Short mmCIF file of C-alpha atoms in Angstrom, two decimals:
data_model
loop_
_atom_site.label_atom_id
_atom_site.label_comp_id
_atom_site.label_asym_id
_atom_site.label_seq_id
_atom_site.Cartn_x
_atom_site.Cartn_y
_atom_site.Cartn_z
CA UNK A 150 -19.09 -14.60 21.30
CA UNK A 151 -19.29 -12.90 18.21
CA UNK A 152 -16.15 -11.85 16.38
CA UNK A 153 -15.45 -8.25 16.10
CA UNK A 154 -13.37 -5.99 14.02
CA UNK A 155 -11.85 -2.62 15.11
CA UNK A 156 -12.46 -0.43 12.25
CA UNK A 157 -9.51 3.00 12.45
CA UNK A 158 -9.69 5.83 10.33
CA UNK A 159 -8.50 9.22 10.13
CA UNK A 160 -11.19 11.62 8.33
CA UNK A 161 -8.84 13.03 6.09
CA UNK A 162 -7.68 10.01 4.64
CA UNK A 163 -8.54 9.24 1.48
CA UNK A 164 -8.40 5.57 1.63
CA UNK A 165 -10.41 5.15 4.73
CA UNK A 166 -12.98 6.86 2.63
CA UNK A 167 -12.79 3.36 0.48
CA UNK A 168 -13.18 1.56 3.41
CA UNK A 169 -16.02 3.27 5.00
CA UNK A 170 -17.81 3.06 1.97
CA UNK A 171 -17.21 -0.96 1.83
CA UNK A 172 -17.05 -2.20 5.67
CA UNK A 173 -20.45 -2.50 6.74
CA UNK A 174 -22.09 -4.78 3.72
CA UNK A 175 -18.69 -6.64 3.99
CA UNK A 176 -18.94 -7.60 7.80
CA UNK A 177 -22.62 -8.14 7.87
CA UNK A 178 -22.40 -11.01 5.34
CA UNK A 179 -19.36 -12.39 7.82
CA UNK A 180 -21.25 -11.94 10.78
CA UNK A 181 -18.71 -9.86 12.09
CA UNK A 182 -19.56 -7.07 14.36
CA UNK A 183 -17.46 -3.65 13.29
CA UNK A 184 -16.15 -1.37 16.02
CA UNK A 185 -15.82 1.85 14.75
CA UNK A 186 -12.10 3.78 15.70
CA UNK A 187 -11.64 7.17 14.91
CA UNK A 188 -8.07 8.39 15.41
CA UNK A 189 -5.88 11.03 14.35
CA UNK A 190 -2.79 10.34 12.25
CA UNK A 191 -1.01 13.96 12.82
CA UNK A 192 0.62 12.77 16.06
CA UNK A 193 1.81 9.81 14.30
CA UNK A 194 3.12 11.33 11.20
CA UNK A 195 4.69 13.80 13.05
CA UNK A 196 6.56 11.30 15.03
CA UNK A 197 7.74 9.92 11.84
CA UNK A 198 9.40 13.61 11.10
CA UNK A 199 6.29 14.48 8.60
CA UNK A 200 4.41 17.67 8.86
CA UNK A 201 2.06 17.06 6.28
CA UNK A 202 0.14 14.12 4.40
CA UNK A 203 2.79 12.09 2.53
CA UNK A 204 0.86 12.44 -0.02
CA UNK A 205 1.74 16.23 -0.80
CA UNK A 206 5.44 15.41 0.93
CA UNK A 207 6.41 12.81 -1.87
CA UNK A 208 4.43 14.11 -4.67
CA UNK A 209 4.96 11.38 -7.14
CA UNK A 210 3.45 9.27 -4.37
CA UNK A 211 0.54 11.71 -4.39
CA UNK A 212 -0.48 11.90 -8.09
CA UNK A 213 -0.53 8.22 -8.01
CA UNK A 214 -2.82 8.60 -5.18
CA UNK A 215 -5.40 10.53 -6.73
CA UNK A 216 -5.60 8.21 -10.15
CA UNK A 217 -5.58 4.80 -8.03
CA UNK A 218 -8.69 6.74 -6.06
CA UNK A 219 -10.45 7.74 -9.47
CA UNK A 220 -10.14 4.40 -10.44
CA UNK A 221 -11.03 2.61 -7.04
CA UNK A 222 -14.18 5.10 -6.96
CA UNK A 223 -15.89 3.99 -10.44
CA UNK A 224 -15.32 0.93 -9.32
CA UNK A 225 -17.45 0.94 -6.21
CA UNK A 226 -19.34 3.55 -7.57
CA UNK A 227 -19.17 6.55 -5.01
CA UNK A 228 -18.21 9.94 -6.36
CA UNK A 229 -14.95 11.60 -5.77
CA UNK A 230 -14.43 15.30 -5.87
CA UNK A 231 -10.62 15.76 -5.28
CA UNK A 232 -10.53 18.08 -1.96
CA UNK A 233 -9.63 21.87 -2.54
CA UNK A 234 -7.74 21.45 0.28
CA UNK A 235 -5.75 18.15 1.29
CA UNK A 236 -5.76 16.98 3.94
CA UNK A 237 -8.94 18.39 5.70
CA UNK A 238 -8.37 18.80 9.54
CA UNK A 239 -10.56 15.65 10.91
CA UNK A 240 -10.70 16.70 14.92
CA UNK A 241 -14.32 17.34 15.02
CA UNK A 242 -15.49 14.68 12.87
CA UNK A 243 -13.42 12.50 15.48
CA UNK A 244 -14.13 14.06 18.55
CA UNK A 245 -18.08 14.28 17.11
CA UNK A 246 -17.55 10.42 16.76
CA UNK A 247 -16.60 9.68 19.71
CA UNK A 248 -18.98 11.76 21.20
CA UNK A 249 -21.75 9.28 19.22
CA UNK A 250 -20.28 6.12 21.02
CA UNK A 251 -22.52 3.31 20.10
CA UNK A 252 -25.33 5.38 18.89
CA UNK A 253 -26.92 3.67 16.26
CA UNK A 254 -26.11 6.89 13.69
CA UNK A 255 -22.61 6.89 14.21
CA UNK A 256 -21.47 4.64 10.71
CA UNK A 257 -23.71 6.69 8.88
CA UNK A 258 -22.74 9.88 10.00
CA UNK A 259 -18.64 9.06 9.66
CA UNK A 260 -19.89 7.46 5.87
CA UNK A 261 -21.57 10.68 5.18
CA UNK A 262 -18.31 12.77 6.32
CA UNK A 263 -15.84 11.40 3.99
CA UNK A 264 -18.61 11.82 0.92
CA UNK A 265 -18.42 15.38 1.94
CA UNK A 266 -14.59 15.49 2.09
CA UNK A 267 -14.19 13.37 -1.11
CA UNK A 268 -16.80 13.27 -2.77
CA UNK A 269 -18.30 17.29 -2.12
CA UNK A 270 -15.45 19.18 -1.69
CA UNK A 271 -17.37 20.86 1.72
CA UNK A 272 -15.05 21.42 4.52
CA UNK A 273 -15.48 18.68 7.73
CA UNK A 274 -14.00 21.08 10.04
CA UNK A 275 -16.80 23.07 10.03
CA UNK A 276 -19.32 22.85 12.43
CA UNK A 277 -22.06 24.07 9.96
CA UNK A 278 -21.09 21.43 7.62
CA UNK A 279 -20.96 18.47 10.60
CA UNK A 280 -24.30 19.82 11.91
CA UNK A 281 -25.58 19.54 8.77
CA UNK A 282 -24.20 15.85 8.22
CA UNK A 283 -25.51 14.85 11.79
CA UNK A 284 -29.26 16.07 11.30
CA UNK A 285 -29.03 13.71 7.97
CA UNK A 286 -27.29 11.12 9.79
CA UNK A 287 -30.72 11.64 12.41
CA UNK A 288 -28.61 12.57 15.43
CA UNK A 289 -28.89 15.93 16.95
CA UNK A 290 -26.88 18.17 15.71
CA UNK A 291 -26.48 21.44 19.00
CA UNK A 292 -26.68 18.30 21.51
CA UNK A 293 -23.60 16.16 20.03
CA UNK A 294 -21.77 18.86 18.84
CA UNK A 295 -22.30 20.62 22.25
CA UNK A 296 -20.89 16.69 23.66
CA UNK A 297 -17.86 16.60 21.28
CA UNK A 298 -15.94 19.33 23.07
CA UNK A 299 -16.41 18.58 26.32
CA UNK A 300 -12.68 17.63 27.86
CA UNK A 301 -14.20 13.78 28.59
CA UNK A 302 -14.36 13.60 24.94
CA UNK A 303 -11.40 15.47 23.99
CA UNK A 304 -9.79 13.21 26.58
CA UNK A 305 -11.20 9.67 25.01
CA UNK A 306 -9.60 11.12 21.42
CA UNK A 307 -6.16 11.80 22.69
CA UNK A 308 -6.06 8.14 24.48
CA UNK A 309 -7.65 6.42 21.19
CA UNK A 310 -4.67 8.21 19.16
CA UNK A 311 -2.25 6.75 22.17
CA UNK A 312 -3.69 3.69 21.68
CA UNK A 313 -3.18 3.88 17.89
CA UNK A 314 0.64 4.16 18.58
CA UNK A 315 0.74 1.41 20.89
CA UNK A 316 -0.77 -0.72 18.35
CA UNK A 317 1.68 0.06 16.04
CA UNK A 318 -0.48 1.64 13.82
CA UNK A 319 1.55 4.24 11.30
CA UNK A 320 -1.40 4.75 8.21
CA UNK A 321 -5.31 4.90 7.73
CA UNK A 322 -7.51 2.85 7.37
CA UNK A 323 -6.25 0.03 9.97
CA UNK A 324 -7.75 -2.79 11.10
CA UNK A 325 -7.30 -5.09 14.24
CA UNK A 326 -8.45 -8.30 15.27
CA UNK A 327 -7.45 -11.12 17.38
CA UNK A 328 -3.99 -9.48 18.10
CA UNK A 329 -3.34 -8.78 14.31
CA UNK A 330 -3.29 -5.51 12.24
CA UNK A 331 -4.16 -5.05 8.43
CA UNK A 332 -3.37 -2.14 6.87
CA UNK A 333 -5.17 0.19 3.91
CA UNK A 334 -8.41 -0.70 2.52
CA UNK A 335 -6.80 -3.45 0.35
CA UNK A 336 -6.88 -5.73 3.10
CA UNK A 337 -10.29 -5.22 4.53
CA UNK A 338 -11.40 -8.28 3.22
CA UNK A 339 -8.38 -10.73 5.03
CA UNK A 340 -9.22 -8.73 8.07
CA UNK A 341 -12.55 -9.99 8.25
CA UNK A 342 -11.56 -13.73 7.46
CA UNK A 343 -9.29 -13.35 10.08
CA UNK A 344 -11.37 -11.64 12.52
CA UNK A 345 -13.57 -14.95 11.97
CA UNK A 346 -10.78 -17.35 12.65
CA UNK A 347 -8.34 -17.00 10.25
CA UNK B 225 -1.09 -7.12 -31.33
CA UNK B 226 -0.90 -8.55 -27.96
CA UNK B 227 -1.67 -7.47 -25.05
CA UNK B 228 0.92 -6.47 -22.72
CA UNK B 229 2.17 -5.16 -19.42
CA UNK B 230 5.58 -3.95 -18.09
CA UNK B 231 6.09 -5.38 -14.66
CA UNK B 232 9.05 -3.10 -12.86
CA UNK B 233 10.52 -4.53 -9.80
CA UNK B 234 13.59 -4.02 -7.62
CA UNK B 235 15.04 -7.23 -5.83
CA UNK B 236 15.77 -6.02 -2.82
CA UNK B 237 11.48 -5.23 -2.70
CA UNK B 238 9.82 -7.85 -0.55
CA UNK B 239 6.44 -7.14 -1.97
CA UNK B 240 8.60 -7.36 -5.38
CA UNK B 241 9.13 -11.23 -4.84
CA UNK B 242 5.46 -11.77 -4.35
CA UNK B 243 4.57 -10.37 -7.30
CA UNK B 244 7.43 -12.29 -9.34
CA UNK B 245 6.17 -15.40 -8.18
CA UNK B 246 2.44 -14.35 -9.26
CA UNK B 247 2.62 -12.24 -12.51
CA UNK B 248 3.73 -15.69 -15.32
CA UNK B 249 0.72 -17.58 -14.62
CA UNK B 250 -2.19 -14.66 -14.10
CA UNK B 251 -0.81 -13.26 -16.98
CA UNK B 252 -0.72 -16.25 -19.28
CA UNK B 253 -4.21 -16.97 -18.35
CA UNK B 254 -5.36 -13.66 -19.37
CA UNK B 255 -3.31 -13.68 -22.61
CA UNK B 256 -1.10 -10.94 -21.42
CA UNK B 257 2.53 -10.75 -22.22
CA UNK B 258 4.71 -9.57 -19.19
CA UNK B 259 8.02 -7.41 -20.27
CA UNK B 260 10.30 -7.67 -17.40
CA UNK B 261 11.94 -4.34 -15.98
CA UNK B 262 14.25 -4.60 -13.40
CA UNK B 263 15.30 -0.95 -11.90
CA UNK B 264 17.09 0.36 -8.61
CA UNK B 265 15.40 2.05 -6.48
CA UNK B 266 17.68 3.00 -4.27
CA UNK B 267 17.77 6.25 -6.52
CA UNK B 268 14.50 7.30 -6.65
CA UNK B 269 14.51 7.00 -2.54
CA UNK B 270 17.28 9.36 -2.35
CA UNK B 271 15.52 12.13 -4.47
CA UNK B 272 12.83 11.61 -1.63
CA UNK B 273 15.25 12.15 0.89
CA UNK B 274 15.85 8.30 1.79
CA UNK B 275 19.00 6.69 2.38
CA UNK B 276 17.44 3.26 3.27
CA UNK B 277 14.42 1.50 2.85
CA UNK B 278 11.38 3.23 4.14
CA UNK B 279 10.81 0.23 6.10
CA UNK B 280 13.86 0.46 8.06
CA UNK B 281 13.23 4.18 8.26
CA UNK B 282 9.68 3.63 9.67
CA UNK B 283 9.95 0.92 12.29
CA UNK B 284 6.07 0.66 13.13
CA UNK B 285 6.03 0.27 8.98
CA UNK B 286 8.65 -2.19 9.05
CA UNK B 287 7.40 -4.37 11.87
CA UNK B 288 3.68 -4.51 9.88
CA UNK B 289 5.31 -5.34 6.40
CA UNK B 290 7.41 -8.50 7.40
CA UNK B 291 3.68 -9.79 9.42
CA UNK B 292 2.15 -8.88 6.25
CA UNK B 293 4.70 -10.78 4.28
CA UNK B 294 4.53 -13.73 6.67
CA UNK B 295 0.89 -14.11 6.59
CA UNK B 296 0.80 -13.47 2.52
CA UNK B 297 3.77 -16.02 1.51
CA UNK B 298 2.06 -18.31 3.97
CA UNK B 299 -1.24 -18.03 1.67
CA UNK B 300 0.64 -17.83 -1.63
CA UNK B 301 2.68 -21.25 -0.20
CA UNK B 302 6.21 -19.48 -1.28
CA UNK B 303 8.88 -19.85 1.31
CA UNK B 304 10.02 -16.32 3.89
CA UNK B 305 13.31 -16.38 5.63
CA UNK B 306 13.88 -12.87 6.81
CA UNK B 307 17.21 -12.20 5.08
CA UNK B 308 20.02 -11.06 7.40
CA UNK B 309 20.33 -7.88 5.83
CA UNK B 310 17.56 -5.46 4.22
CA UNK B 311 17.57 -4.40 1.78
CA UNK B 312 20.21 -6.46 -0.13
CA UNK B 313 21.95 -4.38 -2.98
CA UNK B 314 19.90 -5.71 -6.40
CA UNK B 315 22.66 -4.09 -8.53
CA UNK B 316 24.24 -7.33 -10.23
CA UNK B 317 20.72 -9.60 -10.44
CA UNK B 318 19.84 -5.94 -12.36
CA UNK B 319 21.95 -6.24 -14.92
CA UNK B 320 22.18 -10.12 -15.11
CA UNK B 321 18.21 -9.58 -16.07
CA UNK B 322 18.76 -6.79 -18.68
CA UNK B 323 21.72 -8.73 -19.90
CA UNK B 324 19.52 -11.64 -20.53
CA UNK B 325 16.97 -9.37 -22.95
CA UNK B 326 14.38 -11.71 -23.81
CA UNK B 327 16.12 -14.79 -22.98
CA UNK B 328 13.83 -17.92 -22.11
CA UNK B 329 15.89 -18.08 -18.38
CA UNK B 330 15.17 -14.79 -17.58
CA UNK B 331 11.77 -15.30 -15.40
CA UNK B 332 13.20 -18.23 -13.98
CA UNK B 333 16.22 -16.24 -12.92
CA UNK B 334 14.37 -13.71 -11.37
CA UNK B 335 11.86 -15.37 -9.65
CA UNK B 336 14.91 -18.19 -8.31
CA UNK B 337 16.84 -14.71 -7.34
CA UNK B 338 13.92 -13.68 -5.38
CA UNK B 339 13.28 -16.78 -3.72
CA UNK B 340 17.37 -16.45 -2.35
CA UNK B 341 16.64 -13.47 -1.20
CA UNK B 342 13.53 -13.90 0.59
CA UNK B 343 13.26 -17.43 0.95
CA UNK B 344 16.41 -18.55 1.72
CA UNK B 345 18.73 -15.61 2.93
CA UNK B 346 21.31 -15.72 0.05
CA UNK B 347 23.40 -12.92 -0.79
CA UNK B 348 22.14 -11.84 -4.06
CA UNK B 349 25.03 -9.49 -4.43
CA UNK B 350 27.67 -11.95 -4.26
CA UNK B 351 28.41 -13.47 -8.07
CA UNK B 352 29.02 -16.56 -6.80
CA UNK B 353 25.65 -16.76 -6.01
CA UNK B 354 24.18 -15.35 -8.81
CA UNK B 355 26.33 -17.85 -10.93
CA UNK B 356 24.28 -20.84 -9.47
CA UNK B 357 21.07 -18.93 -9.84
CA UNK B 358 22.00 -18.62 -13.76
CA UNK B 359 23.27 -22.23 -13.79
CA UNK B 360 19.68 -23.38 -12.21
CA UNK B 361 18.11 -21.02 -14.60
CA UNK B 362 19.67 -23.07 -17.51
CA UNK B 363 21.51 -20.05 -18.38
CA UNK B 364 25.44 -19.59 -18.69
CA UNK B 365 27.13 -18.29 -15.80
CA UNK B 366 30.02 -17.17 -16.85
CA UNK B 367 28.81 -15.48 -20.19
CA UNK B 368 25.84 -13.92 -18.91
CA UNK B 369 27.96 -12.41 -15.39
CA UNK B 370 30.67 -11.17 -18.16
CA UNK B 371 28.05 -9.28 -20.44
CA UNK B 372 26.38 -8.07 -17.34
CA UNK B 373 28.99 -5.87 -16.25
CA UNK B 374 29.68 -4.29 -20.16
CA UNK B 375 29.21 -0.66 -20.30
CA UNK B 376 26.21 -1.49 -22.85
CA UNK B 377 24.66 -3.24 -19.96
CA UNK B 378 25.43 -0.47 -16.99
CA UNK B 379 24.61 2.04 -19.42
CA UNK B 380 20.80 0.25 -20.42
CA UNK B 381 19.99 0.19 -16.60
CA UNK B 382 20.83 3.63 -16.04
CA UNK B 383 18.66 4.61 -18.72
CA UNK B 384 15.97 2.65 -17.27
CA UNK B 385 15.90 3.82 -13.97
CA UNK B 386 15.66 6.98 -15.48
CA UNK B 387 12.85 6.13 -17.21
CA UNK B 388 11.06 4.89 -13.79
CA UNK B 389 11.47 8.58 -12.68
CA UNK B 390 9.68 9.80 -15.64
CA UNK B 391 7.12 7.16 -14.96
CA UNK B 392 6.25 8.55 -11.77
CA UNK B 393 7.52 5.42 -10.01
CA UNK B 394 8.36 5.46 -5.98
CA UNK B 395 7.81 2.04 -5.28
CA UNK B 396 8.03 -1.19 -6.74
CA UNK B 397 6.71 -3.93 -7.50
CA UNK B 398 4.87 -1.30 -10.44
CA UNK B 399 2.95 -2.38 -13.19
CA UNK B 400 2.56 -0.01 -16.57
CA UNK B 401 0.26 -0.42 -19.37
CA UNK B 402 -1.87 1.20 -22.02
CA UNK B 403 -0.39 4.69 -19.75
CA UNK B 404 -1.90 3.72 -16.61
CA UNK B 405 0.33 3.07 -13.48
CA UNK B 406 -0.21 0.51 -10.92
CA UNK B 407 1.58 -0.28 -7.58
CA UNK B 408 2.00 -2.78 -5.37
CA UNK B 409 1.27 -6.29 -5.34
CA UNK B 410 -2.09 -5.80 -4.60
CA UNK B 411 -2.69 -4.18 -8.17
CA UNK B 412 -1.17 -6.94 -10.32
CA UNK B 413 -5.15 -8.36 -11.32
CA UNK B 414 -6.35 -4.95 -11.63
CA UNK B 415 -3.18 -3.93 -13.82
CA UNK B 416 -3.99 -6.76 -16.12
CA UNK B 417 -7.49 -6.51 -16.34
CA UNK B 418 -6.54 -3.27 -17.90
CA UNK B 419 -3.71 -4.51 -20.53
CA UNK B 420 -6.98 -6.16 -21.34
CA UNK B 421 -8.42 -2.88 -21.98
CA UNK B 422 -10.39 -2.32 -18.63
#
């Protein structure tokens, strides 16, 4: 059996960009298989009485945010662009996604979506710009898109975000394995020890 | 000159007593000198709206941090006994710290203060308790609780927690140096790498 790691992000979060950027290399050396979770935090957040990202609600909280991400971002050497508008609405990356299943370019099409959130400033709710992103990610673009709205995959988001709740998931990125959740991208690497045994 | 860093913590802040336990030895090794700030945040939460901690607030967020602080003390081999109430009021263990200036106790105070809390569910706010802290810290009790409660001492803790607010602090444990601001436990070796100069 080889040990697995459910990977959940929301596309407008800017730490799951850090993540995404980091989790494959990071597994593959573990020998840890990465299942890839898109959810939605909006339903969550709202439940928490929040309208909007915490990050613009508590805005001392949010300039922090955007240094710690210039800083995190030389480090690991991906660009950042801060977003002209924050956060970006992340339904169609999701849904599009889902839509990909196991489909082999589904990491490097959600990889490619938060460079152009963070890193390009291009809008992800746009289905030019995903289209665009999916013909580089070597998926067909009219054929998934076409997929992501149908109600089976509308229906497989709203359960994944159901599922997020019941896991007691409350911020992006997440990870779960063997009944235990890490959050933010800071713990990425105890989530894979664990998700090999501890 | 020396390098140094400001290390701001609250001791009601769980990831606060991680942090104090940490910070003497990683900085010593990297020839940093740590100046201890103790502040309230209990202020800075209200201005956001908060009359609690956020993890009492946000039960799916409380629930993860007291897992996360199991498995993390567990790692760092520091004891975690849930205290009976969160958070406990910091106020007096405050000014016993800024009372002490640059007293040789001091560290030991705070980190034997933080071990009460955390460790060993003791009532930080009760001066009987804080007396045997002091006493075990090889300061003197009765002295130090005296000074601590001098308007020169309420007075230099008022002005520092205003002086977290104009550091952009929201959360604690935070670490400031050479202008940069880091939070959270998980920044303390990045946030001395940089009183290193980067």
């Amino acid at each position: 059996m080889t040990a697995s790691l459910e990977f959940w992000f929301e596309f407008a979060s800017t730490y799951s960009y850090l993540a995404a950027a980091r989790i494959d290399a990071l597994a593959r050396a573990a020998g840890v298989a990465v299942v890839w979770r898109p959810f939605l935090l909006g339903p969550i957040f709202k439940s928490q009485g929040w309208n909007d990202s915490p990050f613009n609600i508590y805005p001392a909280k949010g300039r922090y945010m955007w240094r710690d991400m210039e800083r995190l971002c030389q480090r690991l050497g991906v660009p950042l662009r801060r977003p002209s508008q924050f956060p970006r609405n992340g339904l169609l990356a999701a849904r599009v996604t889902l839509a990909g299943g196991d489909a082999e370019w589904v990491p490097r099409f959600v990889r490619s979506a938060y460079r152009a959130n963070f890193g390009e400033d291009r809008d992800i709710a746009d289905a030019a710009v995903v289209a665009a992103l999916l013909r580089d990610a070597g998926a067909s673009p009219d054929q998934v898109l076409a997929q992501a709205v149908t109600p089976t995959v509308k229906d497989r988001l709203r359960a994944q975000c159901e599922r997020a709740s019941e896991l007691g998931l409350f911020g992006a990125p997440s990870f779960v394995t063997r009944g235990e959740l890490f959050w933010g991208n800071d713990r990425l690497e105890d989530a894979i020890a664990w998700a090999r045994g501890g």
